[in-house]
Every structure is written in structure tokens, then in C-alpha cells.
C-alpha positions as a Markdown table, in Angstrom:
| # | Residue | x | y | z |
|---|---|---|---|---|
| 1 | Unk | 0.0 | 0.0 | 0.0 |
| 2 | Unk | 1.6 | 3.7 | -1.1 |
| 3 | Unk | 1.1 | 6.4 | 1.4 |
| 4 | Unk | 1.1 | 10.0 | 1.0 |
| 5 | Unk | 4.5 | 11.6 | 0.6 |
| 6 | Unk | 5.5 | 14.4 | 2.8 |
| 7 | Unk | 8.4 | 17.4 | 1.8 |
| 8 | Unk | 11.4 | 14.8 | 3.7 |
| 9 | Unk | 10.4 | 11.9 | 1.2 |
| 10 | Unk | 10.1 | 14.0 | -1.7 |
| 11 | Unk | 13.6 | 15.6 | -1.1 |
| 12 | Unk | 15.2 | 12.1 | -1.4 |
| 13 | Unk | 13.4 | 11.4 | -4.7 |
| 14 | Unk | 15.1 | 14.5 | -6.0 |
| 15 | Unk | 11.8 | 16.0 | -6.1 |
| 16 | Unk | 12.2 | 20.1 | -5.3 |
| 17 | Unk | 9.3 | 21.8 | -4.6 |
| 18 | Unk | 8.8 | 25.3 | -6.1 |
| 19 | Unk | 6.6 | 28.5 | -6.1 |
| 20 | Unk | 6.1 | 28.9 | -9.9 |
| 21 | Unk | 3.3 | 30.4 | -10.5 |
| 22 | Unk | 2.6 | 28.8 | -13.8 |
| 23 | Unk | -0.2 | 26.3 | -14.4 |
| 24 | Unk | -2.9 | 25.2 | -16.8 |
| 25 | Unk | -1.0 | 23.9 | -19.7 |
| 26 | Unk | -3.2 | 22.2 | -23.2 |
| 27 | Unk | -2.6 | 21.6 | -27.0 |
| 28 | Unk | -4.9 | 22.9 | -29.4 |
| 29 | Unk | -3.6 | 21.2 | -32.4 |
| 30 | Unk | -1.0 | 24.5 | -33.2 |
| 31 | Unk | 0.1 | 25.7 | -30.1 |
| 32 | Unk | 1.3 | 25.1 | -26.8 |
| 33 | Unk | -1.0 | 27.2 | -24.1 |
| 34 | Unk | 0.0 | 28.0 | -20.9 |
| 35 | Unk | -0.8 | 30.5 | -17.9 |
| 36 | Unk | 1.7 | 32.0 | -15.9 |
| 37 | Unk | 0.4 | 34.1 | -12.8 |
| 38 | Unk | 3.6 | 36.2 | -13.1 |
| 39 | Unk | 6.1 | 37.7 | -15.7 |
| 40 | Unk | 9.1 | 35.3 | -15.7 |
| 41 | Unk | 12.6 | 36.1 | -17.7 |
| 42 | Unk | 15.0 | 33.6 | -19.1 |
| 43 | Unk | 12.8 | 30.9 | -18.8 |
| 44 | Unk | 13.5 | 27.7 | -20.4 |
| 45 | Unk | 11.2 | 24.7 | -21.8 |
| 46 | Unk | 11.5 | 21.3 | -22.5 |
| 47 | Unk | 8.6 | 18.6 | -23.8 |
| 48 | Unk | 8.6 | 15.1 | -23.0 |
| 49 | Unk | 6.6 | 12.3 | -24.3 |
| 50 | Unk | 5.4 | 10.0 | -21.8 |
| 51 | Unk | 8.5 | 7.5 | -22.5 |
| 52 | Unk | 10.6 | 10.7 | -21.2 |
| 53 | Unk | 11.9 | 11.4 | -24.8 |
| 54 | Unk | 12.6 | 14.8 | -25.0 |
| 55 | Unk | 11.0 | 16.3 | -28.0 |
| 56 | Unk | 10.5 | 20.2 | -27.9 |
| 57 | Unk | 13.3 | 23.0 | -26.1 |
| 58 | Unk | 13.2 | 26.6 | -26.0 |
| 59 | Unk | 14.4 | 29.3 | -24.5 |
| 60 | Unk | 12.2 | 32.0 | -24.0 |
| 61 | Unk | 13.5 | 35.9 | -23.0 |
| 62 | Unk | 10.4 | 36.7 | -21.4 |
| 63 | Unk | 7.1 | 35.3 | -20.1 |
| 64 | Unk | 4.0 | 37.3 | -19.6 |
| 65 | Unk | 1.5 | 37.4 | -16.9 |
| 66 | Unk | -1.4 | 35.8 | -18.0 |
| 67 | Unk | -2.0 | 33.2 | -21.6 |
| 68 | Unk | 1.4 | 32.7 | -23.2 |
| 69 | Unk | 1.9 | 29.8 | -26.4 |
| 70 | Unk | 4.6 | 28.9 | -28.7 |
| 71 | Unk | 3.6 | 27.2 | -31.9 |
| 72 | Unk | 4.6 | 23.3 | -32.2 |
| 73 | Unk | 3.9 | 21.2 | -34.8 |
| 74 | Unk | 1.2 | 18.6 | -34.9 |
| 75 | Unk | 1.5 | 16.0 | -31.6 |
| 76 | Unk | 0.1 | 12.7 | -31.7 |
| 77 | Unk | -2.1 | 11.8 | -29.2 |
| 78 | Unk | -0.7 | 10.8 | -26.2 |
| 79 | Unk | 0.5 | 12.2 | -22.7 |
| 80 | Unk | 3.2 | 14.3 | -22.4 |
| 81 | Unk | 5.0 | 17.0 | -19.9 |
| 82 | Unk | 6.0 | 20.5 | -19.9 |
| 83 | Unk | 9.1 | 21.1 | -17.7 |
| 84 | Unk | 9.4 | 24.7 | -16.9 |
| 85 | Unk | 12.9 | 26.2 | -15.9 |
| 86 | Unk | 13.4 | 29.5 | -14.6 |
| 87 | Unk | 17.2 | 30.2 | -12.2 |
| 88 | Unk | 16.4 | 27.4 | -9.5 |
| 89 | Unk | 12.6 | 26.8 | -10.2 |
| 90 | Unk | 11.0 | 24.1 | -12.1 |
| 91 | Unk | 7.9 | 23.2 | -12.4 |
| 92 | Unk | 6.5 | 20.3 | -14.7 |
| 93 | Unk | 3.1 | 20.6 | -16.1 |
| 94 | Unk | 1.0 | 17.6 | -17.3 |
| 95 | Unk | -1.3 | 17.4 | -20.4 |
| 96 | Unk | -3.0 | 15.4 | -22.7 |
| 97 | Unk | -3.9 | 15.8 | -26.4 |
């Protein structure tokens, strides 16, 4: 039976837990959409199918508070993940298409 992970636990998984502010990321068949709840610089991205191939990286100058995309080409259907990098934050965002 799995329990619930606390902070300790997740530490020695090499899990970091962050404050980004960014969340809500989907495909729409053109574009990758995401919100961010503040203005980010320097901020890097990297997509991963669910097999952990990495398939997409950018870096971006600037994020703006608010909807932000990037255009990819067409993704199968599938699960995949959005790391998101910005100094010593990450955060990975989850989404299906």
C-alpha cells in the first residue's frame, strides 16, 4: 500500500518543490498554451513524451503574466509534460492531447 509523501520523502526522490506560478498547460492542435500568474525572464522549456523522450526545447526571453503559447507542430495523441525552468525553479506541467 503507497502512502502519501511528505516534503522529507520528496527531497530524497530528488523531487524540489517550487513557487512557480505557472499552471494550466493544453494543445490545441497548433500551439502550446499556458498561464503563468507572473512575468518570468530567461525561462527555459523542455517537452517530454510519456516515455521521457525529449521532444521540444526553448528558451524563451520573457514570459508574460497571463496566456502565453509557442507554436509546435502537430503531436500525436498521447500524454506528455512541460518542464518549466526559470534560475532554481522548475515546475512540470502535465497534459493530454
Amino acid at each position: 500500500m503507497l502512502g502519501a509523501l511528505s516534503g522529507s520523502d520528496c527531497a530524497s526522490l530528488g523531487v524540489k518543490e517550487t513557487e512557480h506560478n505557472i499552471f494550466g498547460a493544453f494543445y490545441n492542435n497548433e500551439n502550446l498554451i499556458f498561464r503563468s500568474g507572473e512575468s518570468l525572464n530567461n525561462v527555459s522549456f523542455d517537452l517530454y513524451n510519456i516515455a521521457g523522450a525529449k521532444l521540444f526545447s526553448v528558451v524563451a526571453s520573457s514570459v508574460n503574466q497571463g496566456e502565453n503559447s509557442f507554436p509546435l507542430t502537430q503531436l500525436p495523441a498521447g500524454l506528455y509534460f512541460l518542464q518549466i525552468r526559470n534560475g532554481d525553479k522548475s515546475t512540470v506541467l502535465k497534459f493530454q492531447v
